[in-house]
Coordinates of C-alpha atoms and ligand atoms in Angstrom, one line a residue:
M185 CA -124.9 -69.8 -98.6
K186 CA -122.1 -67.2 -98.9
L187 CA -118.9 -68.3 -97.1
S188 CA -118.3 -64.6 -96.1
K189 CA -121.5 -64.8 -94.0
M190 CA -121.1 -68.3 -92.6
H191 CA -120.2 -68.7 -89.0
I192 CA -117.0 -70.7 -89.4
K193 CA -113.6 -70.7 -87.8
T194 CA -111.0 -73.0 -89.2
L195 CA -107.9 -73.7 -87.0
R196 CA -104.3 -73.5 -88.1
E197 CA -103.1 -75.3 -84.9
V198 CA -104.8 -78.3 -83.5
P199 CA -104.6 -79.2 -79.8
A200 CA -102.0 -81.9 -79.3
E201 CA -104.5 -84.3 -77.8
A202 CA -106.1 -84.8 -81.3
E203 CA -104.2 -87.8 -82.5
I204 CA -106.2 -89.4 -85.3
P205 CA -107.2 -87.8 -88.6
S206 CA -110.9 -87.5 -88.0
H207 CA -110.4 -85.8 -84.7
I208 CA -107.8 -83.4 -86.2
L209 CA -109.8 -82.6 -89.3
L210 CA -113.1 -82.1 -87.5
L211 CA -111.4 -79.6 -85.2
R212 CA -109.3 -78.0 -87.9
T213 CA -112.4 -77.4 -90.1
G214 CA -114.2 -75.9 -87.1
M215 CA -117.0 -78.4 -87.6
I216 CA -116.9 -79.6 -84.0
R217 CA -116.0 -77.6 -80.8
K218 CA -114.8 -79.1 -77.6
L219 CA -116.4 -78.0 -74.4
V220 CA -114.7 -80.4 -71.9
S221 CA -113.2 -83.8 -72.2
G222 CA -115.5 -86.1 -74.2
V223 CA -118.1 -83.3 -74.7
Y224 CA -118.4 -81.6 -78.1
G225 CA -120.7 -79.2 -79.9
F226 CA -121.3 -78.9 -83.6
M227 CA -120.9 -75.8 -85.7
P228 CA -122.9 -75.1 -88.9
L229 CA -121.0 -77.4 -91.3
G230 CA -120.5 -80.2 -88.8
W231 CA -124.2 -80.1 -87.8
R232 CA -125.3 -80.3 -91.5
A233 CA -123.3 -83.5 -91.9
V234 CA -124.8 -84.9 -88.7
R235 CA -128.3 -84.2 -90.0
K236 CA -127.5 -85.8 -93.3
I237 CA -126.5 -89.0 -91.5
E238 CA -129.7 -88.8 -89.4
D239 CA -131.8 -88.4 -92.5
I240 CA -130.4 -91.5 -94.1
I241 CA -131.0 -93.4 -90.9
R242 CA -134.6 -92.1 -90.7
Q243 CA -135.4 -93.0 -94.2
E244 CA -134.1 -96.6 -93.8
M245 CA -135.8 -97.0 -90.4
D246 CA -139.1 -95.7 -91.8
N247 CA -138.8 -98.0 -94.9
I248 CA -139.0 -101.0 -92.6
G249 CA -141.9 -99.7 -90.7
G250 CA -140.0 -98.0 -87.8
Q251 CA -141.9 -95.2 -86.0
E252 CA -139.8 -92.3 -84.6
I253 CA -140.5 -91.1 -81.1
H254 CA -138.4 -89.0 -78.8
M255 CA -137.8 -89.9 -75.1
S256 CA -136.2 -87.9 -72.4
A257 CA -132.5 -88.3 -71.6
I258 CA -133.3 -88.2 -67.9
Q259 CA -134.4 -91.6 -66.6
P260 CA -135.6 -92.5 -63.1
S261 CA -133.5 -95.1 -61.2
E262 CA -136.6 -97.1 -60.4
L263 CA -136.8 -98.5 -63.9
W264 CA -133.1 -99.4 -63.8
E265 CA -133.6 -101.1 -60.4
E266 CA -136.4 -103.2 -62.0
S267 CA -134.2 -104.4 -64.9
G268 CA -131.3 -105.0 -62.5
R269 CA -129.0 -102.6 -64.3
W270 CA -128.8 -99.8 -61.8
F271 CA -125.8 -101.6 -60.4
A272 CA -124.9 -103.8 -63.3
Y273 CA -124.2 -100.8 -65.6
G274 CA -121.3 -99.7 -63.4
P275 CA -119.5 -96.4 -63.2
E276 CA -120.3 -95.5 -66.9
L277 CA -123.8 -94.7 -65.8
W278 CA -124.1 -91.0 -65.3
R279 CA -126.1 -90.8 -62.0
V280 CA -127.7 -87.5 -60.9
K281 CA -130.0 -86.6 -58.0
D282 CA -132.8 -84.1 -58.0
R283 CA -133.2 -81.5 -55.2
N284 CA -135.2 -84.0 -53.2
G285 CA -132.5 -86.6 -53.4
R286 CA -134.3 -88.8 -55.8
D287 CA -131.9 -90.8 -58.1
F288 CA -131.9 -90.5 -61.9
C289 CA -129.4 -91.2 -64.6
L290 CA -128.7 -89.5 -67.9
G291 CA -129.6 -92.3 -70.3
P292 CA -126.7 -94.3 -71.9
T293 CA -129.3 -96.4 -73.8
H294 CA -133.1 -96.7 -73.4
E295 CA -134.2 -100.4 -73.1
E296 CA -135.9 -99.7 -69.7
I297 CA -137.8 -96.7 -71.0
F298 CA -139.0 -98.4 -74.2
T299 CA -140.0 -101.5 -72.3
D300 CA -141.9 -99.4 -69.8
I301 CA -143.8 -97.7 -72.6
I302 CA -144.7 -100.9 -74.3
R303 CA -145.9 -102.7 -71.1
N304 CA -148.3 -99.8 -70.6
D305 CA -149.4 -99.4 -74.2
V306 CA -149.5 -102.9 -75.6
S307 CA -152.1 -105.4 -74.5
S308 CA -153.1 -107.4 -77.5
H309 CA -151.2 -109.6 -80.0
R310 CA -152.8 -107.4 -82.7
Q311 CA -150.5 -104.5 -81.7
L312 CA -147.4 -106.6 -82.5
P313 CA -144.9 -106.5 -84.2
L314 CA -143.9 -103.0 -83.5
Y315 CA -140.6 -101.0 -84.2
L316 CA -140.0 -97.8 -82.4
Y317 CA -136.8 -95.7 -82.7
Q318 CA -135.4 -92.4 -81.7
I319 CA -132.4 -90.3 -82.6
Q320 CA -131.3 -88.8 -79.3
T321 CA -128.4 -87.7 -77.1
K322 CA -126.8 -90.3 -74.9
Y323 CA -124.5 -90.0 -71.9
R324 CA -121.8 -92.4 -70.8
D325 CA -119.2 -91.4 -68.3
E326 CA -116.5 -93.2 -70.2
A327 CA -113.3 -94.0 -68.3
R328 CA -111.2 -92.8 -71.2
P329 CA -113.0 -90.5 -73.5
R330 CA -110.8 -90.0 -76.6
F331 CA -110.5 -89.5 -80.3
G332 CA -113.1 -86.8 -80.3
L333 CA -116.4 -88.0 -81.5
M334 CA -115.3 -91.7 -81.5
R335 CA -115.5 -92.2 -77.7
S336 CA -117.2 -89.2 -76.1
R337 CA -119.2 -88.9 -73.0
E338 CA -122.2 -87.2 -74.7
F339 CA -123.0 -88.5 -78.2
I340 CA -125.9 -88.9 -80.5
M341 CA -127.3 -92.4 -81.0
K342 CA -130.1 -93.9 -83.0
D343 CA -131.6 -96.6 -80.9
A344 CA -134.4 -98.8 -82.2
Y345 CA -136.3 -101.5 -80.4
S346 CA -138.4 -104.3 -81.9
F347 CA -141.3 -105.9 -80.1
D348 CA -142.6 -109.3 -81.3
R349 CA -145.0 -112.0 -80.2
D350 CA -142.4 -114.8 -80.4
F351 CA -138.8 -115.6 -81.3
D352 CA -139.6 -116.3 -85.0
G353 CA -141.0 -112.8 -85.1
L354 CA -137.8 -111.5 -83.5
D355 CA -135.7 -113.3 -86.1
K356 CA -137.6 -111.6 -88.9
S357 CA -137.3 -108.2 -87.2
Y358 CA -133.6 -108.7 -86.6
D359 CA -133.0 -109.7 -90.3
E360 CA -134.9 -106.6 -91.5
M361 CA -132.9 -104.4 -89.2
Y362 CA -129.6 -106.0 -90.3
E363 CA -130.4 -105.3 -93.9
A364 CA -131.4 -101.7 -93.1
Y365 CA -128.1 -101.3 -91.4
E366 CA -126.2 -102.5 -94.5
K367 CA -128.1 -99.9 -96.6
I368 CA -127.5 -97.1 -94.1
F369 CA -123.7 -97.6 -93.8
T370 CA -123.4 -98.1 -97.6
R371 CA -125.3 -94.9 -98.2
C372 CA -122.9 -93.2 -95.7
G373 CA -120.0 -94.1 -97.9
L374 CA -118.4 -96.5 -95.4
T375 CA -116.4 -99.6 -96.0
F376 CA -117.7 -101.9 -93.3
R377 CA -118.0 -105.4 -92.1
P378 CA -120.8 -106.9 -90.0
V379 CA -119.2 -109.3 -87.5
E380 CA -120.6 -111.6 -84.8
A381 CA -120.4 -109.9 -81.4
D382 CA -120.3 -110.8 -77.8
T383 CA -123.7 -111.1 -76.1
G384 CA -122.5 -111.2 -72.6
A385 CA -124.9 -112.7 -70.1
I386 CA -127.6 -113.3 -72.7
G387 CA -125.5 -115.7 -74.7
G388 CA -126.1 -117.2 -78.1
S389 CA -125.0 -115.9 -81.5
N390 CA -127.5 -113.2 -81.3
S391 CA -125.6 -110.0 -82.0
H392 CA -123.7 -108.4 -84.7
E393 CA -121.5 -105.3 -84.7
F394 CA -121.1 -103.2 -87.8
T395 CA -117.5 -102.3 -88.0
A396 CA -116.1 -99.5 -90.3
L397 CA -112.7 -100.8 -91.2
S398 CA -109.9 -98.4 -90.0
E399 CA -106.4 -98.8 -88.5
V400 CA -107.3 -96.4 -85.7
G401 CA -110.4 -98.3 -84.7
E402 CA -110.7 -99.6 -81.2
S403 CA -112.4 -102.8 -82.2
E404 CA -110.4 -105.8 -83.3
I405 CA -112.0 -108.3 -85.6
A406 CA -111.0 -111.8 -86.6
Y407 CA -112.1 -113.1 -90.0
C408 CA -111.5 -115.9 -92.4
E409 CA -110.8 -115.4 -96.0
K410 CA -111.8 -119.0 -96.9
C411 CA -115.2 -119.1 -95.1
S412 CA -117.7 -116.6 -93.8
M413 CA -116.4 -116.5 -90.2
A414 CA -116.1 -112.9 -89.0
A415 CA -116.3 -111.9 -85.3
T416 CA -115.0 -109.4 -82.8
T417 CA -111.9 -110.9 -81.1
E418 CA -113.9 -110.7 -77.9
R419 CA -116.4 -113.1 -79.3
A420 CA -114.3 -115.2 -81.7
E421 CA -114.4 -118.8 -80.6
F422 CA -111.2 -120.9 -80.3
V423 CA -111.6 -124.5 -81.2
D424 CA -109.1 -126.7 -79.4
A425 CA -106.9 -129.2 -81.2
P426 CA -107.7 -132.9 -80.3
A427 CA -106.4 -134.0 -77.0
E428 CA -102.8 -135.3 -76.8
T429 CA -102.3 -139.0 -76.2
D430 CA -98.8 -138.9 -74.7
E431 CA -98.3 -141.0 -71.6
M432 CA -98.5 -139.0 -68.4
M433 CA -95.1 -138.7 -66.7
A434 CA -94.4 -138.3 -63.0
L435 CA -94.6 -134.8 -61.4
E436 CA -91.2 -133.3 -60.9
E437 CA -90.3 -130.2 -59.0
V438 CA -87.5 -128.1 -60.6
D439 CA -85.5 -125.3 -59.2
T440 CA -86.0 -122.3 -61.5
P441 CA -84.5 -119.3 -59.7
G442 CA -85.8 -115.9 -60.6
T443 CA -87.8 -117.1 -63.5
K444 CA -91.0 -115.1 -63.0
T445 CA -92.3 -114.8 -66.5
I446 CA -93.3 -117.5 -69.0
E447 CA -90.6 -116.4 -71.3
E448 CA -87.9 -116.7 -68.5
V449 CA -89.0 -120.1 -67.3
A450 CA -89.3 -121.5 -70.9
N451 CA -85.8 -120.2 -71.8
F452 CA -84.4 -121.5 -68.5
L453 CA -85.8 -125.0 -69.0
G454 CA -85.2 -125.0 -72.8
I455 CA -88.9 -125.7 -73.6
D456 CA -91.4 -124.0 -75.8
Q457 CA -93.8 -121.5 -74.1
S458 CA -96.6 -123.6 -75.4
R459 CA -95.6 -126.4 -73.0
T460 CA -96.2 -124.1 -70.0
I461 CA -99.2 -123.0 -68.0
K462 CA -99.7 -119.3 -67.4
A463 CA -101.6 -118.0 -64.3
L464 CA -103.6 -114.8 -64.1
L465 CA -104.9 -113.7 -60.7
F466 CA -108.0 -111.7 -60.0
I467 CA -110.3 -110.5 -57.3
T468 CA -114.1 -110.2 -57.9
Y469 CA -116.6 -107.9 -56.1
D470 CA -120.2 -108.4 -55.2
D471 CA -123.1 -106.0 -56.0
E472 CA -122.3 -103.9 -52.9
G473 CA -118.8 -103.5 -54.1
K474 CA -117.3 -105.7 -51.4
E475 CA -114.6 -108.2 -52.2
K476 CA -116.2 -111.5 -53.1
E477 CA -113.6 -114.1 -54.1
Y478 CA -110.2 -114.7 -55.6
V479 CA -110.0 -116.1 -59.1
A480 CA -107.0 -117.9 -60.6
A481 CA -107.3 -118.3 -64.4
F482 CA -105.0 -120.7 -66.3
I483 CA -104.2 -120.8 -70.0
R484 CA -101.4 -122.2 -72.2
G485 CA -98.2 -120.2 -71.7
D486 CA -98.2 -118.7 -75.2
R487 CA -101.9 -117.7 -75.3
E488 CA -103.5 -114.4 -74.3
L489 CA -106.4 -114.2 -71.9
N490 CA -109.7 -112.9 -73.4
M491 CA -111.1 -110.9 -70.5
I492 CA -114.7 -110.9 -71.9
K493 CA -114.6 -114.7 -72.1
L494 CA -113.4 -114.9 -68.5
I495 CA -116.1 -112.5 -67.3
N496 CA -118.8 -114.5 -69.2
A497 CA -117.5 -117.8 -67.7
L498 CA -117.7 -116.3 -64.2
G499 CA -121.1 -114.9 -65.0
I500 CA -120.2 -111.5 -63.5
H501 CA -120.3 -107.8 -64.7
E502 CA -117.3 -106.3 -66.5
H503 CA -116.6 -103.8 -63.6
S504 CA -116.8 -106.5 -60.9
I505 CA -113.3 -107.9 -61.5
E506 CA -109.7 -106.6 -61.1
F507 CA -106.2 -107.9 -61.0
A508 CA -105.5 -109.2 -57.5
D509 CA -103.0 -107.8 -55.1
E510 CA -100.6 -110.7 -55.2
A511 CA -99.3 -110.4 -51.7
K512 CA -102.9 -110.4 -50.2
M513 CA -103.9 -113.2 -52.5
A514 CA -100.9 -115.3 -51.5
E515 CA -101.9 -115.2 -47.9
A516 CA -105.4 -116.3 -48.6
T517 CA -104.8 -118.9 -51.3
G518 CA -101.2 -120.2 -51.2
C519 CA -100.3 -118.7 -54.6
V520 CA -96.8 -117.2 -55.1
G521 CA -96.4 -114.3 -57.4
G522 CA -94.5 -115.4 -60.5
F523 CA -94.6 -119.0 -59.5
T524 CA -98.3 -119.7 -59.3
G525 CA -99.6 -123.0 -60.6
P526 CA -102.9 -124.9 -60.3
I527 CA -101.7 -127.6 -57.9
G528 CA -102.4 -126.9 -54.2
L529 CA -104.2 -123.6 -54.5
H530 CA -107.0 -123.2 -52.0
D531 CA -109.8 -120.7 -51.2
C532 CA -110.1 -119.4 -54.7
K533 CA -112.0 -120.2 -57.9
I534 CA -109.9 -122.0 -60.4
V535 CA -110.9 -121.3 -64.0
V536 CA -109.1 -123.5 -66.6
D537 CA -108.9 -122.9 -70.3
S538 CA -110.4 -125.9 -72.1
E539 CA -107.3 -126.4 -74.1
L540 CA -105.3 -127.3 -71.0
T541 CA -107.5 -130.3 -70.4
G542 CA -106.2 -132.0 -73.5
L543 CA -102.5 -131.2 -73.1
K544 CA -100.1 -133.6 -71.5
N545 CA -97.0 -133.0 -69.3
L546 CA -97.0 -129.2 -69.0
C547 CA -94.8 -127.0 -66.8
A548 CA -96.5 -124.9 -64.2
G549 CA -95.6 -122.8 -61.2
A550 CA -95.1 -124.8 -58.0
N551 CA -96.7 -122.2 -55.6
K552 CA -93.2 -122.1 -54.0
E553 CA -90.7 -119.3 -54.5
D554 CA -88.2 -120.1 -57.3
Y555 CA -89.8 -123.5 -58.2
H556 CA -91.9 -124.9 -61.1
V557 CA -93.4 -128.4 -61.5
K558 CA -92.9 -130.4 -64.7
N559 CA -95.4 -133.0 -66.1
V560 CA -98.5 -131.4 -64.9
N561 CA -101.7 -133.0 -66.2
Y562 CA -105.3 -132.0 -65.9
D563 CA -107.6 -134.3 -63.9
R564 CA -104.7 -136.3 -62.4
D565 CA -103.0 -133.3 -60.8
Y566 CA -105.6 -130.5 -60.6
K567 CA -109.2 -129.7 -61.6
G568 CA -111.0 -126.5 -62.5
D569 CA -114.1 -125.1 -60.9
I570 CA -114.9 -123.9 -64.3
V571 CA -113.5 -125.1 -67.6
A572 CA -114.2 -122.8 -70.6
D573 CA -112.6 -121.2 -73.7
L574 CA -110.7 -118.3 -72.2
K575 CA -108.3 -117.3 -74.9
L576 CA -108.0 -114.7 -77.6
L577 CA -108.1 -116.0 -81.2
K578 CA -105.0 -114.4 -82.6
E579 CA -103.9 -113.8 -86.2
G580 CA -102.8 -117.1 -87.6
D581 CA -104.8 -119.2 -85.1
P582 CA -107.2 -121.7 -86.7
C583 CA -110.6 -120.5 -87.9
P584 CA -113.2 -122.1 -85.6
I585 CA -115.3 -123.0 -88.7
C586 CA -112.9 -124.2 -91.3
G587 CA -109.5 -124.4 -89.7
E588 CA -107.7 -122.0 -92.0
P589 CA -105.4 -119.4 -90.3
V590 CA -107.5 -116.4 -89.4
K591 CA -106.8 -112.8 -90.2
H592 CA -107.2 -109.8 -88.0
A593 CA -108.3 -106.3 -88.8
R594 CA -109.1 -103.1 -86.9
G595 CA -112.3 -101.2 -87.1
I596 CA -114.7 -98.7 -85.6
E597 CA -117.9 -100.1 -84.1
V598 CA -120.5 -97.8 -85.7
G599 CA -123.6 -99.9 -84.9
Q600 CA -124.8 -103.0 -83.1
V601 CA -127.9 -105.2 -83.4
F602 CA -128.9 -107.5 -80.6
K603 CA -131.6 -110.1 -80.0
L604 CA -132.6 -109.3 -76.4
G605 CA -135.3 -112.0 -76.2
T606 CA -137.3 -111.7 -73.0
K607 CA -134.5 -110.3 -70.8
Y608 CA -136.3 -107.0 -70.3
S609 CA -139.9 -108.1 -70.7
E610 CA -139.4 -110.7 -68.1
A611 CA -137.7 -108.4 -65.6
M612 CA -140.2 -105.6 -66.2
K613 CA -143.3 -107.7 -66.9
A614 CA -144.1 -106.6 -70.4
T615 CA -146.7 -109.0 -71.7
Y616 CA -149.5 -109.2 -74.3
K617 CA -152.6 -111.4 -74.5
D618 CA -152.5 -113.9 -77.3
E619 CA -155.4 -115.3 -79.4
N620 CA -156.5 -117.3 -76.4
Q621 CA -156.4 -114.4 -73.9
K622 CA -153.3 -115.9 -72.4
D623 CA -150.5 -113.6 -71.2
Q624 CA -147.3 -114.0 -73.1
L625 CA -143.9 -112.2 -72.8
I626 CA -143.1 -109.7 -75.5
V627 CA -139.9 -110.7 -77.4
M628 CA -137.5 -107.8 -77.9
G629 CA -134.5 -106.7 -80.0
C630 CA -132.4 -103.6 -79.8
Y631 CA -130.5 -101.8 -82.5
G632 CA -128.0 -98.9 -82.0
I633 CA -126.1 -96.7 -84.4
G634 CA -123.6 -94.2 -83.1
V635 CA -124.5 -91.2 -85.3
T636 CA -121.7 -88.9 -84.2
R637 CA -119.2 -91.8 -84.2
T638 CA -120.4 -92.6 -87.7
L639 CA -119.5 -89.1 -88.7
A640 CA -116.0 -89.5 -87.4
A641 CA -115.7 -92.9 -89.1
I642 CA -116.7 -91.4 -92.4
V643 CA -114.0 -88.7 -92.1
E644 CA -111.5 -91.4 -91.0
Q645 CA -112.1 -93.3 -94.2
N646 CA -112.5 -90.3 -96.5
H647 CA -109.7 -87.8 -96.2
D648 CA -106.2 -87.0 -97.6
E649 CA -103.4 -84.8 -96.4
N650 CA -105.3 -81.7 -97.5
G651 CA -108.5 -82.4 -95.7
I652 CA -111.8 -84.2 -95.7
I653 CA -113.3 -85.7 -98.8
W654 CA -117.0 -86.0 -98.0
P655 CA -119.1 -88.6 -99.8
M656 CA -121.9 -86.7 -101.5
S657 CA -124.6 -88.3 -99.4
V658 CA -123.4 -86.7 -96.2
A659 CA -121.5 -83.6 -97.4
P660 CA -122.5 -80.4 -95.6
Y661 CA -122.8 -78.8 -99.1
H662 CA -122.5 -80.5 -102.5
V663 CA -120.8 -77.7 -104.4
I664 CA -118.5 -74.9 -103.6
I665 CA -118.1 -72.0 -106.1
T666 CA -114.7 -70.4 -105.7
L667 CA -114.9 -66.8 -106.8
V668 CA -111.3 -65.8 -107.5
K669 CA -111.8 -62.0 -107.6
P670 CA -114.9 -60.9 -105.7
G671 CA -114.6 -57.3 -107.0
D672 CA -114.7 -58.3 -110.6
E673 CA -118.1 -57.7 -112.1
Q674 CA -118.0 -60.4 -114.8
Q675 CA -116.7 -63.0 -112.3
Q676 CA -119.3 -62.0 -109.8
A677 CA -122.1 -62.2 -112.3
L678 CA -121.1 -65.6 -113.6
A679 CA -120.7 -67.0 -110.1
D680 CA -124.1 -65.7 -109.1
K681 CA -125.7 -67.2 -112.2
I682 CA -124.1 -70.6 -111.5
Y683 CA -125.1 -70.4 -107.8
N684 CA -128.8 -69.6 -108.7
E685 CA -129.1 -72.4 -111.3
L686 CA -127.6 -75.0 -108.9
A687 CA -129.8 -73.8 -106.0
K688 CA -132.9 -74.0 -108.2
A689 CA -132.1 -77.6 -109.1
G690 CA -131.9 -78.5 -105.4
V691 CA -128.1 -78.6 -105.2
E692 CA -126.7 -77.3 -101.9
V693 CA -124.1 -74.6 -102.8
L694 CA -121.5 -72.6 -101.0
L695 CA -120.2 -69.5 -102.6
D696 CA -116.7 -68.5 -101.5
D697 CA -116.9 -64.8 -102.0
R698 CA -114.4 -63.9 -99.2
D699 CA -111.8 -61.3 -99.8
E700 CA -108.9 -63.8 -99.7
R701 CA -106.1 -64.9 -102.0
P702 CA -107.2 -67.7 -104.4
G703 CA -104.6 -70.0 -102.8
V704 CA -106.2 -69.6 -99.4
K705 CA -109.6 -70.3 -100.9
F706 CA -108.5 -73.5 -102.7
K707 CA -106.8 -74.7 -99.5
D708 CA -110.0 -74.1 -97.5
A709 CA -112.2 -75.8 -100.1
D710 CA -109.9 -78.9 -99.9
L711 CA -109.9 -78.8 -96.1
L712 CA -113.7 -78.6 -95.9
G713 CA -114.0 -81.4 -98.4
I714 CA -117.0 -80.2 -100.5
P715 CA -117.3 -82.8 -103.3
V716 CA -117.4 -80.4 -106.3
R717 CA -115.5 -77.2 -106.8
I718 CA -116.4 -74.8 -109.5
T719 CA -113.8 -72.0 -109.9
V720 CA -114.9 -68.8 -111.5
G721 CA -111.8 -66.8 -112.5
K722 CA -110.0 -65.1 -115.4
R723 CA -112.0 -66.8 -118.2
A724 CA -115.4 -65.7 -116.8
S725 CA -115.7 -63.2 -119.6
E726 CA -115.7 -66.2 -122.1
G727 CA -118.2 -68.1 -119.9
I728 CA -115.5 -70.7 -119.0
V729 CA -114.9 -72.1 -115.5
E730 CA -112.8 -74.7 -113.8
Y731 CA -114.5 -77.9 -112.6
K732 CA -112.9 -80.2 -110.1
L733 CA -114.0 -83.1 -107.9
R734 CA -112.5 -83.2 -104.5
R735 CA -111.7 -86.9 -104.8
E736 CA -109.8 -86.5 -108.0
I737 CA -106.6 -84.7 -108.9
E738 CA -107.4 -83.5 -112.4
K739 CA -109.4 -80.3 -113.1
E740 CA -111.2 -79.5 -116.3
E741 CA -112.1 -76.3 -118.0
K742 CA -115.8 -76.2 -119.1
T743 CA -118.4 -73.8 -120.1
A744 CA -120.5 -72.7 -117.1
E745 CA -123.5 -74.4 -118.6
D746 CA -121.7 -77.8 -118.7
A747 CA -120.3 -77.3 -115.2
V748 CA -123.9 -76.7 -113.9
K749 CA -125.3 -79.7 -115.8
D750 CA -122.5 -82.0 -114.7
A751 CA -122.7 -81.0 -111.1
I752 CA -126.5 -81.4 -111.0
A753 CA -126.2 -84.9 -112.6
L754 CA -123.5 -86.0 -110.2
V755 CA -125.3 -84.7 -107.1
N756 CA -128.5 -86.5 -108.2
V757 CA -126.8 -89.8 -108.6
E758 CA -124.7 -89.7 -105.5
K759 CA -126.7 -87.8 -102.9
Ligands
LIG1010 P1 -118.1 -99.6 -77.2 O1 -117.9 -101.0 -77.2 O2 -117.4 -98.9 -78.3 O3 -118.0 -98.9 -75.9 P2 -120.9 -100.2 -76.9 O4 -120.9 -101.6 -77.5 O5 -120.9 -100.0 -75.5 O6 -119.7 -99.4 -77.6 P3 -123.6 -99.9 -77.7 O7 -124.2 -99.9 -76.4 O8 -123.7 -101.0 -78.6 O9 -122.1 -99.4 -77.6 O10 -124.1 -98.5 -78.4 C1 -124.6 -98.4 -79.7 C2 -123.6 -97.6 -80.6 O11 -123.4 -96.3 -80.0 C3 -122.3 -98.2 -80.7 O12 -122.3 -99.1 -81.8 C4 -121.4 -97.0 -81.1 O13 -121.5 -96.7 -82.5 C5 -122.1 -95.8 -80.3 N1 -121.3 -95.5 -79.1 C6 -121.2 -96.2 -78.0 N2 -120.5 -95.6 -77.0 C7 -120.1 -94.4 -77.6 C8 -119.3 -93.3 -77.2 N3 -118.7 -93.3 -76.0 N4 -119.1 -92.3 -78.0 C9 -119.6 -92.3 -79.3 N5 -120.4 -93.3 -79.7 C10 -120.6 -94.4 -78.9
LIG1011 MG1 -121.9 -102.3 -79.0

């Protein structure tokens, strides 16, 4: 392809909203084009990179016996009512009506659709196991679309679903998928880490997220350098220290004027924050969106609440809970903003972090303006309606497996694998007949990869101040030939020769034949990130060219033959 003919528009100025390198670079190179917030189109070079990622995914899915299909993005609400997710999915679900007022959504994921296909098509145990997948456009009306392709409202996802006769079969499918994911992300040139992930209402340690490590990532992971523990912080368990054995002392009300925060009260009383109880107040909503109940959650003063753990403990949906209006909650429950404690609250659900049950003589709010109570003890002075692990495992906290201090890292969730079990087959009655002609539920797994998010993650991990540095496997083109002086006959002839030889060997080549200064061409080649640059310039008459890899600083002069040979060899090894 000649660059002079390619439809490409690089940008000098990038919109201020682009904050992270991948977003900035994909816009600057003109590879993506924004339509509205969270909705992007792909221009020729960007689309070639997307297709390379898709091809890697296809190959690895096909290798484990996956069969590609393609389902509609438009999904009727009835299927979502059947699974119970029409409400549960919340405002992220992009709902639309047709001209007759019938409800549909633009699919954010396809469990319902695939389960529907399978319940119609599969009747016998002989048809299982089965892996189906698609690479398809998904829609999620994200509250905060940002970072370009990272969190968009329209994006490309590979979603695969496994259908097995039993849970042993599911375990095997899951392991195969997990291994395929490791191959896919390795081939995409990513540094990544599979970590245990939250499974919400389904429970169990039945999900992993594949996280591309990056400081700008929105996922936080906790891991241990001594053992194999690695989990999202949402999921990471906190193992409490053994219960304290101190004698319980008598409750004592203390005047603590104006000390509304944990820090203020601890300083005022001269105690450590870890000797206090922190209260967090919420209101929950039912499936019709009506207020359901007040919730008071209590954790040790120096801990942070893990919202996902609280939601799981309450068994509710993520969008069914908000911070409470303190004044309204005070009227109903007796709490007092800034001075709320667990003793004497009424008409609300009390959720207590498990750690508090083993600590003795803590300081808590007295539910009375300007007062706290000292020597508060679980069981003797208050009880929880629910006791559960509610806290965030922070850097330096003990590893739940071996006790070593854990580390934290940030990353981009590029994929997730999930054992669904019979959640959908039960709700939607997807069964098969076993050897004895008895109906059995099909056991399912689902497996997603964010294709366009993966593209952004690759750029995030592979760039420098001059531009993108594509790994060969996903580069839009393998080699760029920079023709220094397009009018020069000898240079033109040599560039054409190199171009034709590379193309014949299956190398994807760009020829920069534009009428631009060499400096501009070199800058653009660096910006676009093509892995190999061959410069045809002054020494063309001697058959000598300059050979440079984008990822290295040094350049080398070589004969044109050697440059072609080396480029072909490199591309064949790395593509
Ligand atoms: P997140 O927690 O980031 O919102 P998720 O866990 O809801 O993602 P899944 O339902 O597991 O996402 O979707 C499968 C994959 O699709 C994710 O691993 C991610 O790579 C990608 N993905 C999800 N939401 C988006 C989005 N808004 N924009 C781009 N890619 C996304
Ligand atoms: Mg996920």
